[in-house]
CSV table of C-alpha atoms and ligand atoms in Angstrom, one decimal:
chain,number,residue,atom,x,y,z
A,22,MET,CA,-39.8,22.5,6.3
A,23,SER,CA,-36.1,22.1,5.5
A,24,TYR,CA,-33.6,20.8,8.0
A,25,LYS,CA,-30.0,20.0,7.9
A,26,LEU,CA,-29.0,16.1,8.2
A,27,PHE,CA,-26.3,15.2,10.4
A,28,ILE,CA,-27.1,11.3,9.8
A,29,PRO,CA,-24.3,9.5,8.4
A,30,GLY,CA,-25.8,9.9,4.7
A,31,PRO,CA,-27.3,11.4,3.0
A,32,VAL,CA,-25.4,14.5,4.6
A,33,ALA,CA,-26.0,18.1,3.9
A,34,VAL,CA,-25.3,19.3,0.2
A,35,SER,CA,-23.7,22.8,-0.3
A,36,GLU,CA,-25.4,25.5,-2.3
A,37,LYS,CA,-22.4,25.5,-4.6
A,38,THR,CA,-23.2,21.9,-5.5
A,39,TYR,CA,-26.4,22.5,-6.1
A,40,ARG,CA,-25.6,25.4,-8.6
A,41,ALA,CA,-23.2,23.2,-10.4
A,42,MET,CA,-26.0,20.7,-10.7
A,43,ALA,CA,-28.2,23.0,-12.6
A,44,GLN,CA,-25.9,23.9,-15.2
A,45,PRO,CA,-27.8,22.9,-18.8
A,46,MET,CA,-27.6,19.2,-19.9
A,47,ILE,CA,-25.2,18.3,-22.7
A,48,PRO,CA,-25.3,15.0,-24.9
A,49,HIS,CA,-23.5,12.1,-23.2
A,50,ARG,CA,-21.7,11.0,-26.5
A,51,SER,CA,-20.6,14.8,-27.3
A,52,PRO,CA,-17.1,16.4,-27.1
A,53,GLU,CA,-18.3,18.4,-24.1
A,54,PHE,CA,-19.3,15.3,-22.1
A,55,VAL,CA,-16.1,13.7,-23.0
A,56,ALA,CA,-14.1,16.8,-21.7
A,57,LEU,CA,-16.4,17.0,-18.7
A,58,TYR,CA,-15.3,13.2,-18.0
A,59,ARG,CA,-12.1,13.5,-18.4
A,60,SER,CA,-11.5,16.6,-16.1
A,61,ILE,CA,-12.5,14.9,-13.5
A,62,GLN,CA,-10.2,11.5,-13.7
A,63,THR,CA,-7.4,13.0,-11.9
A,64,GLY,CA,-8.8,14.1,-8.8
A,65,LEU,CA,-10.8,10.9,-8.6
A,66,GLN,CA,-7.5,9.0,-8.8
A,67,THR,CA,-5.8,10.9,-6.4
A,68,LEU,CA,-8.8,10.4,-4.1
A,69,PHE,CA,-8.7,6.6,-4.7
A,70,GLY,CA,-4.9,6.4,-4.6
A,71,THR,CA,-4.7,4.8,-8.0
A,72,ARG,CA,-3.6,4.9,-11.6
A,73,ASP,CA,-6.4,2.8,-12.8
A,74,ALA,CA,-9.4,4.2,-14.2
A,75,VAL,CA,-12.2,5.5,-12.0
A,76,TYR,CA,-15.8,4.7,-13.4
A,77,LEU,CA,-18.9,6.3,-12.4
A,78,SER,CA,-22.1,4.3,-12.0
A,79,THR,CA,-25.7,6.0,-12.2
A,80,SER,CA,-27.0,4.0,-9.4
A,81,SER,CA,-26.5,4.0,-5.8
A,82,SER,CA,-23.3,2.4,-4.0
A,83,TRP,CA,-25.3,-1.1,-3.8
A,84,GLY,CA,-25.8,-1.3,-7.6
A,85,VAL,CA,-21.9,-1.8,-7.6
A,86,MET,CA,-21.7,-3.5,-4.6
A,87,GLU,CA,-23.8,-6.5,-6.4
A,88,ALA,CA,-22.2,-6.1,-9.6
A,89,ALA,CA,-18.6,-6.5,-8.2
A,90,LEU,CA,-19.9,-9.9,-6.9
A,91,ARG,CA,-21.3,-10.7,-10.6
A,92,ASN,CA,-17.9,-9.5,-12.3
A,93,VAL,CA,-15.5,-11.6,-10.2
A,94,ALA,CA,-17.0,-14.2,-8.3
A,95,LYS,CA,-17.0,-17.9,-9.9
A,96,LYS,CA,-15.9,-20.3,-7.1
A,97,LYS,CA,-17.2,-19.1,-3.9
A,98,VAL,CA,-17.1,-15.4,-2.2
A,99,LEU,CA,-16.5,-15.0,1.7
A,100,THR,CA,-18.1,-11.9,3.1
A,101,CYS,CA,-17.0,-10.2,6.0
A,102,MET,CA,-19.9,-9.5,8.4
A,103,ASN,CA,-20.0,-6.8,11.4
A,104,GLY,CA,-23.0,-4.7,10.6
A,105,ALA,CA,-26.0,-3.9,8.7
A,106,PHE,CA,-24.3,-3.4,5.4
A,107,SER,CA,-21.6,-5.9,5.3
A,108,ASP,CA,-24.5,-8.8,6.6
A,109,LYS,CA,-26.6,-7.7,3.6
A,110,TRP,CA,-23.7,-8.3,1.1
A,111,PHE,CA,-24.0,-11.8,2.3
A,112,ASP,CA,-27.7,-12.2,1.3
A,113,VAL,CA,-26.9,-10.3,-1.9
A,114,ALA,CA,-24.6,-12.7,-2.8
A,115,GLN,CA,-27.0,-15.6,-2.2
A,116,LYS,CA,-29.8,-13.7,-4.1
A,117,ASN,CA,-27.4,-13.6,-7.1
A,118,GLY,CA,-27.0,-17.6,-7.0
A,119,LEU,CA,-23.4,-17.3,-5.9
A,120,ALA,CA,-21.9,-19.4,-3.3
A,121,ALA,CA,-21.1,-17.4,-0.4
A,122,SER,CA,-19.8,-18.0,3.0
A,123,ALA,CA,-19.9,-15.6,6.1
A,124,LEU,CA,-17.4,-14.7,8.3
A,125,ARG,CA,-19.2,-13.2,11.4
A,126,PHE,CA,-18.1,-10.5,14.0
A,127,GLU,CA,-20.4,-8.9,16.6
A,128,TRP,CA,-21.8,-5.7,15.5
A,129,GLY,CA,-19.3,-3.0,16.8
A,130,LYS,CA,-16.2,-5.4,16.3
A,131,PRO,CA,-14.1,-4.7,13.5
A,132,VAL,CA,-12.9,-7.2,10.7
A,133,ASP,CA,-10.3,-9.3,12.4
A,134,PRO,CA,-7.3,-10.0,10.1
A,135,ALA,CA,-6.3,-13.0,11.6
A,136,ALA,CA,-9.7,-14.6,11.2
A,137,LEU,CA,-9.7,-13.5,7.6
A,138,ARG,CA,-6.2,-15.2,7.2
A,139,ARG,CA,-7.6,-18.4,8.5
A,140,GLU,CA,-10.7,-18.4,6.2
A,141,LEU,CA,-8.8,-17.5,2.9
A,142,ALA,CA,-6.2,-20.1,4.0
A,143,THR,CA,-8.7,-23.0,3.2
A,144,GLY,CA,-8.4,-22.1,-0.6
A,145,LEU,CA,-12.2,-22.1,-1.1
A,146,TYR,CA,-12.5,-18.5,-2.1
A,147,ASP,CA,-11.7,-16.5,-5.1
A,148,ALA,CA,-13.3,-13.4,-4.0
A,149,VAL,CA,-13.9,-11.6,-0.7
A,150,THR,CA,-16.0,-8.5,0.3
A,151,LEU,CA,-15.1,-6.0,3.1
A,152,ILE,CA,-16.5,-2.9,4.5
A,153,HIS,CA,-13.8,-0.5,5.5
A,154,ASN,CA,-16.4,1.7,7.6
A,155,GLU,CA,-19.4,-0.1,8.9
A,156,THR,CA,-21.8,2.7,8.8
A,157,SER,CA,-24.4,1.0,10.8
A,158,THR,CA,-22.1,0.6,13.9
A,159,GLY,CA,-19.5,3.5,13.5
A,160,THR,CA,-16.8,0.9,13.0
A,161,MET,CA,-13.7,1.3,11.0
A,162,SER,CA,-11.9,-1.8,10.3
A,163,ASP,CA,-7.9,-1.6,10.2
A,164,ILE,CA,-7.5,-1.6,6.4
A,165,ARG,CA,-3.9,-1.6,6.1
A,166,ALA,CA,-3.8,-4.7,8.3
A,167,LEU,CA,-6.4,-6.5,6.2
A,168,ALA,CA,-4.9,-5.5,3.1
A,169,GLU,CA,-1.6,-7.2,4.2
A,170,VAL,CA,-3.6,-10.3,4.6
A,171,LEU,CA,-5.2,-10.1,1.1
A,172,ARG,CA,-1.8,-9.6,-0.6
A,173,ASP,CA,-1.0,-13.0,0.4
A,174,PHE,CA,-3.9,-14.4,-1.5
A,175,PRO,CA,-3.2,-13.1,-5.0
A,176,ASP,CA,-5.9,-15.4,-6.7
A,177,VAL,CA,-8.3,-13.9,-4.1
A,178,ILE,CA,-10.1,-11.0,-5.4
A,179,SER,CA,-11.1,-8.1,-2.8
A,180,ILE,CA,-14.1,-6.1,-3.1
A,181,VAL,CA,-13.8,-3.0,-0.6
A,182,ASP,CA,-16.7,-0.6,0.3
A,183,VAL,CA,-15.2,2.7,1.1
A,184,VAL,CA,-18.6,4.0,0.8
A,185,SER,CA,-18.8,6.1,4.0
A,186,SER,CA,-14.7,6.7,4.6
A,187,PHE,CA,-13.9,7.8,0.8
A,188,SER,CA,-12.3,11.3,0.8
A,189,ALA,CA,-12.3,11.5,4.3
A,190,LEU,CA,-9.0,9.8,5.0
A,191,PRO,CA,-6.3,8.2,2.6
A,192,ILE,CA,-7.3,4.8,1.5
A,193,PRO,CA,-4.7,4.3,-1.3
A,194,LYS,CA,-5.8,1.8,-3.4
A,195,ASP,CA,-2.7,1.0,-5.7
A,196,GLU,CA,-0.5,1.0,-2.5
A,197,LEU,CA,-2.4,-1.4,-0.5
A,198,GLY,CA,-3.2,-3.5,-3.4
A,199,LEU,CA,-6.8,-3.6,-3.3
A,200,ASP,CA,-9.0,-4.8,-6.3
A,201,VAL,CA,-12.3,-3.4,-6.3
A,202,MET,CA,-12.9,0.0,-4.3
A,203,ILE,CA,-16.8,1.4,-4.4
A,204,ALA,CA,-17.6,5.0,-2.9
A,205,GLY,CA,-20.9,6.8,-3.3
A,206,SER,CA,-22.2,10.3,-3.7
A,207,GLN,CA,-24.2,11.0,-0.4
A,208,LYS,CA,-21.5,10.4,2.0
A,209,ALA,CA,-18.3,12.2,2.5
A,210,LEU,CA,-18.4,14.0,-0.9
A,211,ALA,CA,-21.6,15.5,0.3
A,212,LEU,CA,-23.3,15.3,-3.1
A,213,PRO,CA,-26.8,13.9,-3.5
A,214,PRO,CA,-27.4,10.4,-3.7
A,215,GLY,CA,-27.3,8.7,-6.8
A,216,LEU,CA,-24.1,8.1,-8.2
A,217,ALA,CA,-21.5,5.6,-7.2
A,218,LEU,CA,-17.9,5.7,-8.2
A,219,PHE,CA,-15.4,2.8,-8.3
A,220,THR,CA,-12.2,1.7,-9.6
A,221,VAL,CA,-10.6,-1.9,-10.2
A,222,SER,CA,-7.3,-3.3,-10.8
A,223,GLN,CA,-6.3,-5.2,-14.0
A,224,ARG,CA,-6.9,-8.4,-12.2
A,225,VAL,CA,-10.7,-7.6,-11.8
A,226,LEU,CA,-11.0,-6.9,-15.5
A,227,ASP,CA,-9.2,-10.0,-16.4
A,228,ARG,CA,-11.4,-12.2,-14.1
A,229,ALA,CA,-14.5,-10.4,-15.4
A,230,ALA,CA,-13.4,-11.5,-19.0
A,231,THR,CA,-13.7,-15.1,-17.9
A,232,ILE,CA,-17.1,-14.8,-16.5
A,233,THR,CA,-20.3,-15.1,-18.9
A,234,ASN,CA,-23.2,-13.8,-16.6
A,235,ARG,CA,-22.0,-10.4,-15.8
A,236,GLY,CA,-25.3,-8.8,-16.9
A,237,TYR,CA,-25.0,-5.6,-19.1
A,238,TYR,CA,-25.8,-2.4,-16.7
A,239,PHE,CA,-23.0,-3.2,-14.4
A,240,ASP,CA,-20.5,-5.0,-16.7
A,241,PHE,CA,-17.2,-3.8,-15.5
A,242,LEU,CA,-15.6,-4.4,-19.2
A,243,GLU,CA,-18.4,-2.2,-20.6
A,244,PHE,CA,-17.3,0.6,-18.1
A,245,GLN,CA,-13.7,0.0,-19.1
A,246,ARG,CA,-14.4,0.1,-22.9
A,247,ASN,CA,-16.5,3.3,-22.7
A,248,HIS,CA,-13.9,4.8,-20.2
A,249,GLU,CA,-11.4,4.5,-23.0
A,250,LEU,CA,-13.6,6.8,-24.8
A,251,GLY,CA,-14.3,9.3,-22.0
A,252,MET,CA,-17.8,8.0,-21.5
A,253,THR,CA,-20.1,5.9,-19.2
A,254,PRO,CA,-21.9,2.8,-20.8
A,255,THR,CA,-25.3,4.6,-20.6
A,256,THR,CA,-26.8,7.6,-20.2
A,257,PRO,CA,-25.4,9.0,-16.9
A,258,THR,CA,-26.6,11.3,-14.1
A,259,ILE,CA,-25.1,14.4,-15.7
A,260,ALA,CA,-25.8,16.7,-13.0
A,261,HIS,CA,-23.9,14.6,-10.5
A,262,ILE,CA,-21.0,14.9,-12.6
A,263,TYR,CA,-21.1,18.4,-12.7
A,264,ALA,CA,-21.6,18.5,-8.8
A,265,LEU,CA,-18.7,16.1,-8.9
A,266,GLN,CA,-16.4,18.4,-10.7
A,267,SER,CA,-17.5,21.2,-8.5
A,268,LYS,CA,-16.6,19.2,-5.5
A,269,LEU,CA,-13.1,18.5,-6.6
A,270,GLU,CA,-12.5,22.0,-7.0
A,271,ASP,CA,-13.6,22.4,-3.3
A,272,ILE,CA,-11.3,19.5,-2.3
A,273,ALA,CA,-8.2,21.1,-4.0
A,274,ALA,CA,-8.9,24.5,-2.7
A,275,GLU,CA,-8.9,23.0,1.0
A,276,GLY,CA,-6.1,20.8,0.5
A,277,LEU,CA,-6.3,16.9,1.1
A,278,GLU,CA,-4.0,17.0,4.1
A,279,LYS,CA,-6.5,19.7,5.7
A,280,ARG,CA,-9.5,17.8,4.5
A,281,TYR,CA,-8.5,14.8,6.4
A,282,ALA,CA,-7.5,16.4,9.4
A,283,ARG,CA,-10.8,18.4,9.5
A,284,HIS,CA,-12.6,15.1,9.3
A,285,ALA,CA,-10.4,13.7,12.2
A,286,ARG,CA,-10.5,16.8,14.5
A,287,LEU,CA,-14.5,17.3,13.9
A,288,ASN,CA,-14.8,13.6,14.7
A,289,GLN,CA,-12.9,13.9,17.9
A,290,THR,CA,-15.0,17.1,18.8
A,291,VAL,CA,-18.1,15.1,18.8
A,292,ARG,CA,-16.4,12.1,20.4
A,293,GLU,CA,-15.1,14.1,23.4
A,294,TRP,CA,-18.7,15.7,23.6
A,295,GLY,CA,-20.3,12.3,23.9
A,296,PHE,CA,-18.0,11.2,26.5
A,297,ALA,CA,-18.3,14.2,28.4
A,298,LYS,CA,-22.2,13.6,28.6
A,299,GLY,CA,-21.7,10.3,29.9
A,300,PHE,CA,-22.1,8.4,26.3
A,301,LYS,CA,-19.6,5.3,25.3
A,302,LEU,CA,-18.9,4.5,21.9
A,303,LEU,CA,-20.5,1.2,20.4
A,304,PRO,CA,-16.9,-0.1,19.0
A,305,GLU,CA,-13.6,0.3,21.0
A,306,ALA,CA,-12.4,3.7,20.7
A,307,ARG,CA,-9.5,2.8,18.4
A,308,TYR,CA,-12.0,1.2,15.9
A,309,GLY,CA,-14.5,4.1,16.3
A,310,SER,CA,-15.2,5.6,12.7
A,311,LEU,CA,-13.7,8.8,11.8
A,312,THR,CA,-16.5,10.0,9.8
A,313,LEU,CA,-19.2,9.6,12.4
A,314,ASN,CA,-19.5,8.5,15.9
A,315,CYS,CA,-22.1,5.8,17.1
A,316,PHE,CA,-22.8,6.1,20.8
A,317,GLU,CA,-24.4,3.6,22.8
A,318,ASN,CA,-27.5,5.3,24.6
A,319,THR,CA,-26.3,4.7,27.9
A,320,ARG,CA,-28.4,7.3,29.5
A,321,GLY,CA,-31.6,5.6,28.0
A,322,LEU,CA,-32.8,9.0,26.3
A,323,ASP,CA,-36.0,9.1,24.3
A,324,LEU,CA,-34.1,9.5,20.8
A,325,VAL,CA,-37.1,10.1,18.8
A,326,ALA,CA,-38.3,12.9,21.4
A,327,ILE,CA,-34.8,14.5,21.1
A,328,ASN,CA,-34.8,14.2,17.4
A,329,GLN,CA,-38.1,15.7,17.5
A,330,VAL,CA,-36.9,18.8,19.2
A,331,LEU,CA,-33.8,19.0,17.2
A,332,LYS,CA,-35.7,19.1,13.8
A,333,THR,CA,-38.5,21.4,14.9
A,334,LYS,CA,-36.6,23.9,17.3
A,335,HIS,CA,-33.3,23.6,15.6
A,336,GLN,CA,-33.7,22.5,12.0
A,337,LEU,CA,-31.4,19.6,12.1
A,338,VAL,CA,-31.7,16.0,12.9
A,339,ILE,CA,-29.2,13.1,13.8
A,340,ASP,CA,-29.5,9.5,13.4
A,341,GLY,CA,-31.5,7.4,16.3
A,342,GLY,CA,-29.8,4.0,15.4
A,343,TYR,CA,-29.7,1.6,12.3
A,344,GLY,CA,-31.7,-1.4,12.3
A,345,LYS,CA,-31.6,-3.7,15.3
A,346,LEU,CA,-29.5,-0.7,17.1
A,347,LYS,CA,-32.6,1.8,16.8
A,348,GLY,CA,-33.2,3.3,20.2
A,349,ARG,CA,-29.9,1.6,21.7
A,350,THR,CA,-27.6,3.7,19.6
A,351,PHE,CA,-27.8,7.1,18.2
A,352,ARG,CA,-25.3,8.2,15.2
A,353,ILE,CA,-23.7,11.8,14.5
A,354,SER,CA,-22.2,12.3,11.1
A,355,ASN,CA,-19.3,14.6,10.7
A,356,MET,CA,-18.5,13.9,7.0
A,357,GLY,CA,-18.6,16.2,4.1
A,358,ASP,CA,-18.5,20.0,4.2
A,359,GLU,CA,-18.7,20.2,8.4
A,360,THR,CA,-16.7,22.8,10.1
A,361,ASP,CA,-15.7,23.3,13.7
A,362,ALA,CA,-18.6,26.2,13.6
A,363,THR,CA,-21.4,23.7,12.3
A,364,ILE,CA,-20.3,21.0,14.8
A,365,ALA,CA,-20.5,23.4,17.6
A,366,ALA,CA,-23.7,24.4,16.6
A,367,LEU,CA,-24.8,20.8,16.4
A,368,LEU,CA,-23.6,20.1,19.8
A,369,ALA,CA,-25.1,23.1,21.4
A,370,ALA,CA,-28.5,22.2,19.9
A,371,LEU,CA,-28.1,18.6,21.0
A,372,ASP,CA,-27.4,20.1,24.9
A,373,SER,CA,-30.3,22.2,24.5
A,374,ALA,CA,-32.5,19.4,23.2
A,375,MET,CA,-31.4,16.7,26.1
B,407,PLP,C1,-24.6,4.1,2.9
B,407,PLP,C2,-23.8,2.9,2.7
B,407,PLP,C3,-24.0,1.9,1.8
B,407,PLP,C4,-25.2,1.9,0.8
B,407,PLP,O1,-25.3,3.1,-0.2
B,407,PLP,P1,-26.6,3.1,-0.9
B,407,PLP,O2,-26.2,4.5,-1.5
B,407,PLP,O3,-27.8,3.2,-0.2
B,407,PLP,O4,-26.6,1.9,-1.8
B,407,PLP,C5,-23.2,0.9,1.6
B,407,PLP,N1,-22.2,0.5,2.5
B,407,PLP,C6,-21.9,1.5,3.6
B,407,PLP,C7,-20.9,1.2,4.3
B,407,PLP,C8,-22.7,2.5,3.7
B,407,PLP,O5,-22.2,3.6,4.6
């Protein structure tokens, strides 16, 4: 049985994208590949708001999230934690044998710029990790305010996960002065999972050059060296790159401003539906994510049963809460290719299932 995903990743993939993926394979050291690779650079740089190279990693986002630590952290990394993904980044730093300190916030609270400033002012750190949109709690931190703090600590490399916000709203890397930005294919880009995209500042490459234990598969200097040739370090997931090329066409055809406005509008539609039904957002509304809504299950509904009805009667599913929030919250994604009509259909199905 097939059903449509309204969970915050992976999200539904269009027929056009699937068709793009079905194109014949080409050798990854051929002129055809170089042309494909180079054809998408400008579009990706626009989305990341950067003039730096955008690298393609055949891995999920976590591959690059782990790699970023390995490529830049020498002294100590500060991990900002306010949900499942950001909490895990702390464990990942420790599993890599890196010195790490946790800056903890309650789940559903954003990362506080003043607290970040106080901690960085200790001078203990040379890297910091930050998740812009904590998908587990539907909480979006104020990236501009955080970037302003980070700019006052030029020796600290910022590693920013924009996995579930990338391409749904502007997050201009160069203007904000961010160092590493990491996105994934299966969130707002609405491609299948398996490809991570990232871009780094010159400071990152300079730092990486002073670190010996970067490994091979995720060595940022290998990515840069191959990028200059229009290639990736190892055989990439070429089908995803075709899909990405197709998606960039879609984005150009819609127009960036319209794409951003569509995400904001659909998010608001879902949010207002939730409020009308008597649910509260988990985060304070002004920190509510623009790509999903995480509602508290204030009515004590049986989310497993509701999802079962949604799946069998309406061929769609939402998310019944992540990790320790399972059953206590539910999340509805509005990222990717959704429209007023598809969101209206989802909400009608939810009304009926409830
Ligand atoms: C989905 C997600 C990830 C994890 O991505 P994988 O593709 O599973 O590696 C990381 N961070 C955030 C914020 C996410 O939403």
